[in-house]
CSV table of C-alpha atoms and ligand atoms in Angstrom, one decimal:
chain,number,residue,atom,x,y,z
B,1,MET,CA,-4.3,4.9,39.9
B,2,THR,CA,-1.2,4.3,38.1
B,3,ARG,CA,-0.3,8.1,36.1
B,4,VAL,CA,-0.9,7.3,32.5
B,5,GLN,CA,3.0,8.2,31.7
B,6,GLU,CA,3.8,5.5,34.3
B,7,LEU,CA,1.9,2.9,32.4
B,8,PHE,CA,3.9,3.2,29.5
B,9,ASP,CA,7.5,4.0,31.1
B,10,LEU,CA,9.4,0.9,30.2
B,11,SER,CA,12.7,2.2,32.5
B,12,GLY,CA,14.9,-0.7,33.8
B,13,GLN,CA,13.3,-2.9,31.5
B,14,VAL,CA,15.6,-4.9,29.3
B,15,ALA,CA,14.0,-5.7,25.4
B,16,VAL,CA,15.3,-8.6,23.1
B,17,LEU,CA,14.4,-7.9,19.8
B,18,THR,CA,15.0,-10.0,16.2
B,19,GLY,CA,14.8,-7.8,12.8
B,20,VAL,CA,15.7,-4.8,14.5
B,21,ALA,CA,18.1,-4.0,11.1
B,22,SER,CA,14.6,-2.5,9.4
B,23,GLY,CA,10.8,-2.1,9.0
B,24,ILE,CA,8.8,-3.0,12.3
B,25,GLY,CA,11.9,-4.2,14.4
B,26,LYS,CA,13.6,-1.2,13.8
B,27,ALA,CA,11.0,0.8,14.4
B,28,SER,CA,10.0,-0.9,17.4
B,29,ALA,CA,13.3,-1.0,18.7
B,30,HIS,CA,13.5,3.0,18.8
B,31,MET,CA,9.8,2.9,20.2
B,32,LEU,CA,10.7,0.8,23.0
B,33,SER,CA,13.9,3.0,24.0
B,34,ASP,CA,12.1,5.7,23.8
B,35,ALA,CA,9.9,4.4,26.7
B,36,GLY,CA,13.2,3.7,28.8
B,37,ALA,CA,14.2,0.0,27.5
B,38,THR,CA,17.3,-1.3,27.2
B,39,ILE,CA,17.9,-3.1,23.7
B,40,VAL,CA,19.5,-6.1,23.2
B,41,GLY,CA,18.8,-6.5,18.9
B,42,GLY,CA,19.5,-9.2,16.7
B,43,ASP,CA,19.1,-9.4,13.2
B,44,ILE,CA,21.2,-11.2,9.8
B,45,ASP,CA,22.1,-7.9,8.6
B,46,GLU,CA,24.4,-6.8,11.2
B,47,SER,CA,25.4,-3.5,9.6
B,48,GLY,CA,21.5,-2.5,9.4
B,49,ALA,CA,21.3,-3.6,12.5
B,50,GLN,CA,24.3,-1.7,13.9
B,51,ALA,CA,23.1,1.3,12.3
B,52,THR,CA,19.9,1.0,14.6
B,53,ALA,CA,21.8,0.6,17.8
B,54,ASP,CA,23.7,3.4,16.7
B,55,GLU,CA,21.2,6.0,16.2
B,56,ILE,CA,19.6,5.1,19.5
B,57,THR,CA,23.1,5.3,21.5
B,58,SER,CA,23.5,8.9,19.9
B,59,GLY,CA,20.6,9.8,21.8
B,60,SER,CA,20.0,9.2,25.5
B,61,GLY,CA,19.4,5.2,24.6
B,62,THR,CA,21.1,1.8,25.3
B,63,ALA,CA,21.5,-0.8,22.8
B,64,VAL,CA,23.8,-3.7,21.9
B,65,VAL,CA,23.2,-5.6,18.4
B,66,GLN,CA,24.9,-8.7,17.4
B,67,ARG,CA,24.1,-10.8,13.8
B,68,VAL,CA,21.4,-13.4,14.5
B,69,ASP,CA,20.3,-15.6,12.1
B,70,VAL,CA,16.9,-16.8,13.8
B,71,THR,CA,16.8,-20.2,11.9
B,72,LYS,CA,19.4,-21.0,13.9
B,73,ARG,CA,18.2,-21.9,17.3
B,74,ALA,CA,22.0,-21.2,19.3
B,75,ASP,CA,22.0,-17.9,17.5
B,76,VAL,CA,18.7,-16.9,19.3
B,77,ASP,CA,19.8,-18.7,22.6
B,78,ALA,CA,22.9,-16.0,22.2
B,79,LEU,CA,20.8,-13.1,21.8
B,80,VAL,CA,18.7,-13.7,24.5
B,81,ASP,CA,21.2,-15.1,26.7
B,82,ARG,CA,23.2,-11.8,26.2
B,83,ALA,CA,20.6,-9.9,27.5
B,84,GLN,CA,20.6,-11.8,30.9
B,85,THR,CA,24.2,-11.9,31.3
B,86,GLU,CA,25.2,-8.2,29.9
B,87,PHE,CA,22.0,-6.5,31.7
B,88,GLY,CA,20.7,-8.9,33.9
B,89,ARG,CA,17.0,-9.3,32.9
B,90,VAL,CA,14.9,-10.3,30.1
B,91,ASP,CA,11.8,-8.6,30.4
B,92,ILE,CA,10.6,-8.3,26.7
B,93,MET,CA,11.3,-10.6,23.7
B,94,GLY,CA,9.8,-9.5,20.7
B,95,ASN,CA,9.9,-12.1,17.7
B,96,ILE,CA,9.7,-10.1,14.7
B,97,ALA,CA,11.8,-11.1,11.7
B,98,GLY,CA,10.2,-12.7,9.0
B,99,ILE,CA,10.0,-12.7,4.8
B,100,PRO,CA,7.2,-12.5,2.6
B,101,HIS,CA,6.4,-15.4,-0.4
B,102,ASN,CA,4.1,-14.8,-2.9
B,103,LYS,CA,3.4,-17.9,-4.7
B,104,MET,CA,0.1,-20.0,-5.6
B,105,VAL,CA,0.2,-23.5,-3.6
B,106,ALA,CA,0.8,-25.6,-6.7
B,107,ASP,CA,4.3,-23.8,-7.4
B,108,CYS,CA,5.6,-23.6,-4.1
B,109,THR,CA,9.1,-25.7,-3.9
B,110,ASP,CA,9.9,-27.5,-0.7
B,111,GLU,CA,13.2,-25.3,-0.5
B,112,GLU,CA,10.9,-22.5,-0.6
B,113,PHE,CA,8.5,-24.0,2.3
B,114,GLU,CA,11.3,-25.3,4.2
B,115,ARG,CA,12.6,-21.4,4.7
B,116,LEU,CA,9.8,-20.0,5.2
B,117,LEU,CA,8.4,-22.4,8.3
B,118,ALA,CA,12.3,-21.4,9.5
B,119,ILE,CA,12.7,-18.3,8.9
B,120,ASN,CA,8.8,-17.5,10.1
B,121,LEU,CA,7.5,-20.1,12.6
B,122,LYS,CA,10.8,-22.0,13.8
B,123,SER,CA,12.8,-18.9,14.7
B,124,VAL,CA,9.6,-17.9,17.1
B,125,PHE,CA,9.6,-20.8,18.6
B,126,TYR,CA,13.4,-20.9,19.4
B,127,GLY,CA,12.5,-17.3,20.7
B,128,CYS,CA,9.6,-18.0,22.8
B,129,GLN,CA,11.6,-21.2,24.5
B,130,ALA,CA,14.4,-19.1,25.0
B,131,ALA,CA,12.6,-16.0,26.5
B,132,ILE,CA,10.8,-18.0,29.2
B,133,ARG,CA,13.9,-20.0,30.5
B,134,HIS,CA,14.9,-16.5,31.5
B,135,MET,CA,11.2,-15.1,32.4
B,136,ILE,CA,10.1,-18.1,34.9
B,137,PRO,CA,12.4,-17.7,37.5
B,138,GLN,CA,12.1,-13.9,36.8
B,139,GLY,CA,8.5,-14.1,37.8
B,140,SER,CA,7.7,-11.8,34.9
B,141,GLY,CA,8.3,-10.7,31.1
B,142,ASN,CA,6.2,-9.9,27.9
B,143,ILE,CA,6.3,-11.8,24.9
B,144,VAL,CA,5.2,-10.4,21.3
B,145,ASN,CA,5.2,-12.3,18.4
B,146,ILE,CA,4.6,-10.9,14.8
B,147,SER,CA,1.8,-12.5,12.7
B,148,SER,CA,0.0,-10.8,10.0
B,149,GLY,CA,-3.2,-10.2,8.6
B,150,ALA,CA,-2.6,-12.6,6.0
B,151,ILE,CA,-4.5,-15.0,8.8
B,152,ASP,CA,-7.7,-13.5,8.6
B,153,THR,CA,-7.9,-12.7,4.9
B,154,PRO,CA,-6.9,-16.1,2.5
B,155,ALA,CA,-6.3,-15.0,-0.7
B,156,PRO,CA,-4.1,-16.4,-3.9
B,157,THR,CA,-0.3,-16.9,-3.3
B,158,LEU,CA,-0.7,-16.3,0.5
B,159,ALA,CA,-1.1,-20.2,1.7
B,160,CYS,CA,2.7,-20.8,2.9
B,161,TYR,CA,3.1,-17.7,4.6
B,162,GLY,CA,-0.4,-17.3,5.9
B,163,MET,CA,0.4,-21.1,7.2
B,164,THR,CA,3.6,-19.9,9.4
B,165,LYS,CA,1.6,-16.6,10.5
B,166,ALA,CA,-1.2,-18.8,11.4
B,167,ALA,CA,0.9,-21.3,13.5
B,168,VAL,CA,2.4,-18.4,15.1
B,169,ALA,CA,-1.0,-17.1,16.5
B,170,MET,CA,-2.0,-20.7,17.9
B,171,LEU,CA,1.9,-20.7,19.9
B,172,THR,CA,0.9,-17.6,20.6
B,173,LYS,CA,-2.6,-18.3,22.6
B,174,THR,CA,-1.1,-21.6,23.7
B,175,LEU,CA,2.0,-20.6,25.3
B,176,ALA,CA,-0.4,-17.6,27.2
B,177,THR,CA,-2.4,-20.4,28.8
B,178,GLU,CA,1.1,-22.3,30.0
B,179,VAL,CA,3.1,-19.0,31.4
B,180,GLY,CA,0.6,-16.6,32.7
B,181,ARG,CA,0.6,-17.7,36.4
B,182,HIS,CA,4.4,-17.2,36.1
B,183,GLY,CA,3.2,-13.5,35.9
B,184,ILE,CA,4.3,-13.5,31.8
B,185,ARG,CA,1.9,-12.0,28.8
B,186,VAL,CA,1.9,-13.7,25.7
B,187,ASN,CA,0.4,-11.9,22.4
B,188,ALA,CA,0.8,-11.2,18.8
B,189,ILE,CA,0.6,-8.7,16.4
B,190,ALA,CA,-1.1,-9.1,12.8
B,191,PRO,CA,-0.5,-6.4,10.7
B,192,GLY,CA,-2.0,-5.4,7.5
B,193,MET,CA,-0.5,-3.6,4.8
B,194,ILE,CA,2.6,-2.0,6.1
B,195,LEU,CA,5.3,0.0,4.3
B,196,THR,CA,8.5,-1.4,5.3
B,197,ASN,CA,11.7,-3.1,2.7
B,198,PHE,CA,8.9,-6.4,3.3
B,199,SER,CA,6.3,-5.0,1.2
B,200,ARG,CA,9.2,-3.3,-1.7
B,201,HIS,CA,8.4,-6.1,-4.2
B,202,ASN,CA,5.0,-4.5,-5.1
B,203,PHE,CA,6.4,-1.7,-6.5
B,204,THR,CA,10.4,-2.4,-7.5
B,205,ASP,CA,11.0,-3.6,-10.9
B,206,ALA,CA,13.9,-6.5,-11.7
B,207,ASP,CA,16.8,-4.8,-10.2
B,208,GLY,CA,14.8,-3.4,-7.0
B,209,ASN,CA,14.1,-0.3,-7.9
B,210,VAL,CA,11.2,1.6,-7.1
B,211,VAL,CA,8.8,2.0,-9.8
B,212,PRO,CA,6.5,5.5,-8.7
B,213,GLU,CA,3.7,4.3,-10.9
B,214,LYS,CA,3.4,0.6,-9.1
B,215,LEU,CA,4.4,2.5,-5.5
B,216,GLU,CA,1.0,5.1,-6.3
B,217,GLN,CA,-0.6,1.4,-7.4
B,218,TYR,CA,0.4,0.2,-3.9
B,219,HIS,CA,-0.8,3.0,-2.1
B,220,LYS,CA,-4.4,2.8,-4.0
B,221,ARG,CA,-5.1,-0.5,-3.3
B,222,ALA,CA,-4.0,0.1,0.4
B,223,GLY,CA,-6.3,3.1,0.4
B,224,ALA,CA,-9.0,1.2,-1.0
B,225,MET,CA,-8.9,-1.7,1.1
B,226,ALA,CA,-8.5,0.0,4.3
B,227,PRO,CA,-11.4,2.1,6.0
B,228,LEU,CA,-8.5,4.5,7.2
B,229,GLY,CA,-7.8,5.1,3.6
B,230,ARG,CA,-4.1,4.4,3.5
B,231,ALA,CA,-1.1,1.6,4.2
B,232,GLY,CA,0.6,1.6,7.4
B,233,GLU,CA,3.8,2.8,8.6
B,234,ALA,CA,6.6,0.6,10.9
B,235,GLU,CA,5.6,2.9,13.2
B,236,ASP,CA,2.1,2.2,13.4
B,237,VAL,CA,3.2,-1.1,14.5
B,238,ALA,CA,5.6,-0.6,16.8
B,239,ARG,CA,2.8,1.6,18.7
B,240,SER,CA,0.8,-1.7,18.8
B,241,PHE,CA,4.3,-3.0,20.5
B,242,LEU,CA,4.6,-0.7,22.9
B,243,TYR,CA,0.8,-1.0,24.5
B,244,LEU,CA,1.2,-4.6,24.2
B,245,VAL,CA,4.3,-5.0,26.8
B,246,SER,CA,3.1,-1.7,28.7
B,247,GLU,CA,1.4,-1.6,32.2
B,248,ALA,CA,-1.7,0.0,29.4
B,249,ALA,CA,-2.3,-3.5,28.6
B,250,ALA,CA,-1.7,-5.3,32.0
B,251,PHE,CA,-4.8,-8.0,32.1
B,252,VAL,CA,-3.9,-8.8,28.3
B,253,THR,CA,-2.5,-11.7,27.5
B,254,GLY,CA,-3.0,-14.6,24.4
B,255,GLN,CA,-4.5,-12.1,22.3
B,256,ILE,CA,-3.9,-10.9,18.5
B,257,GLU,CA,-3.8,-7.2,18.3
B,258,ARG,CA,-4.3,-5.9,14.7
B,259,PRO,CA,-2.8,-2.4,13.4
B,260,ASN,CA,-4.6,-3.0,9.9
B,261,GLY,CA,-6.5,0.2,8.8
B,262,GLY,CA,-9.6,-1.7,9.5
B,263,VAL,CA,-8.9,-4.3,6.6
B,264,SER,CA,-10.6,-7.2,8.6
B,265,MET,CA,-12.4,-7.1,11.8
B,266,PRO,CA,-13.0,-10.7,13.5
B,267,TRP,CA,-14.4,-11.0,16.7
R,301,NAP,P1,11.7,-5.9,6.7
R,301,NAP,O1,11.6,-4.2,6.6
R,301,NAP,O2,11.8,-6.7,5.6
R,301,NAP,O3,12.3,-6.7,8.2
R,301,NAP,C1,12.4,-7.7,8.3
R,301,NAP,C2,14.1,-8.0,9.1
R,301,NAP,O4,14.1,-9.4,9.0
R,301,NAP,C3,15.0,-7.9,8.0
R,301,NAP,O5,16.1,-6.9,8.5
R,301,NAP,C4,15.3,-9.1,7.5
R,301,NAP,O6,17.0,-9.2,7.0
R,301,NAP,C5,15.7,-9.8,9.0
R,301,NAP,N1,15.6,-11.0,8.5
R,301,NAP,C6,15.3,-12.0,7.1
R,301,NAP,N2,15.8,-13.1,7.7
R,301,NAP,C7,16.4,-13.2,8.6
R,301,NAP,C8,16.9,-14.3,9.7
R,301,NAP,N3,17.1,-15.5,9.0
R,301,NAP,N4,17.6,-14.2,11.1
R,301,NAP,C9,17.6,-12.8,11.0
R,301,NAP,N5,17.2,-11.7,10.7
R,301,NAP,C10,16.3,-12.1,9.6
R,301,NAP,O7,10.2,-6.4,7.2
R,301,NAP,P2,9.0,-5.8,8.2
R,301,NAP,O8,7.7,-5.4,7.2
R,301,NAP,O9,9.7,-5.3,9.1
R,301,NAP,O10,8.8,-7.2,8.7
R,301,NAP,C11,8.7,-7.9,10.2
R,301,NAP,C12,7.8,-8.9,10.4
R,301,NAP,O11,6.3,-8.4,10.3
R,301,NAP,C13,8.3,-10.0,9.8
R,301,NAP,O12,7.8,-11.2,10.6
R,301,NAP,C14,7.0,-9.9,8.4
R,301,NAP,O13,6.5,-11.4,8.3
R,301,NAP,C15,5.6,-9.1,9.2
R,301,NAP,N6,4.7,-8.6,8.6
R,301,NAP,C16,5.0,-7.5,7.5
R,301,NAP,C17,4.0,-7.0,7.1
R,301,NAP,C18,4.3,-5.8,6.0
R,301,NAP,O14,3.5,-5.6,5.3
R,301,NAP,N7,5.1,-5.1,6.0
R,301,NAP,C19,2.8,-7.3,7.2
R,301,NAP,C20,2.7,-8.2,8.5
R,301,NAP,C21,3.5,-9.3,8.8
R,301,NAP,P3,17.5,-9.2,5.5
R,301,NAP,O15,16.8,-7.5,5.0
R,301,NAP,O16,18.5,-9.1,5.4
R,301,NAP,O17,16.6,-10.0,4.9
């Protein structure tokens, strides 16, 4: 039997991640690096991405980053190709970058909808395509796409965002059926309420400053919704990420992992 520590050992693996400047992407970069993976990260926030890389390389990790606008196929291709050129492999692809959107269907503009589709959905499609181009000849790989708990709990103002994340879940399942025979697993994570910059609009004023009363309300609401009684941290999602790409999940593909404190419990 494989030793437990070995199940989570990613030494020698190369992980390409988007959204590494902040929140779930940053936490996942740290988690995978701690497990031994080399990180090739991208984000539209180049200095934030560089800060993540600096944190990793100031320890014993290896990380390189570059500016990536995930709405541009060429940017996504360049990121994934860099992993192959510089480190010789693409073992893990994490399509993480994304943006929130909270508007009633009646009020969502064409521009907002197109932007959401580009950042939250097309980017994941580009990332999956770029990754499997390397993973199929390699005969192995792990793809993790970030969906959302919004796919389980329809609620006012979440239609446009939820549509993109439901499509990410469907892409994940379908791709899993196409590439399993090549040794590639494809899974998604549907996080619940996670405290990151993404959720800041819930507890900041118009200038972006945190309003303590609103923050307290956010925690109360998250605590009331979740059987575990709290909002999630980015690291809660990074742990799910590590599990899915590890050998502990060797027989897991096409699944939606739900670090959500128990807010929803679909079959
Ligand atoms: P976050 O802290 O805001 O991180 C998202 C990162 O993606 C930011 O660094 C952001 O840069 C970057 N980004 C935005 N547009 C981009 C683009 N076009 N190209 C490249 N990078 C871009 O948010 P997070 O909570 O970690 O979100 C990560 C993922 O989790 C998203 O897909 C989100 O939908 C999903 N999610 C989050 C929650 C939650 O409650 N936090 C719940 C469910 C699902 P800027 O800051 O410069 O825009």
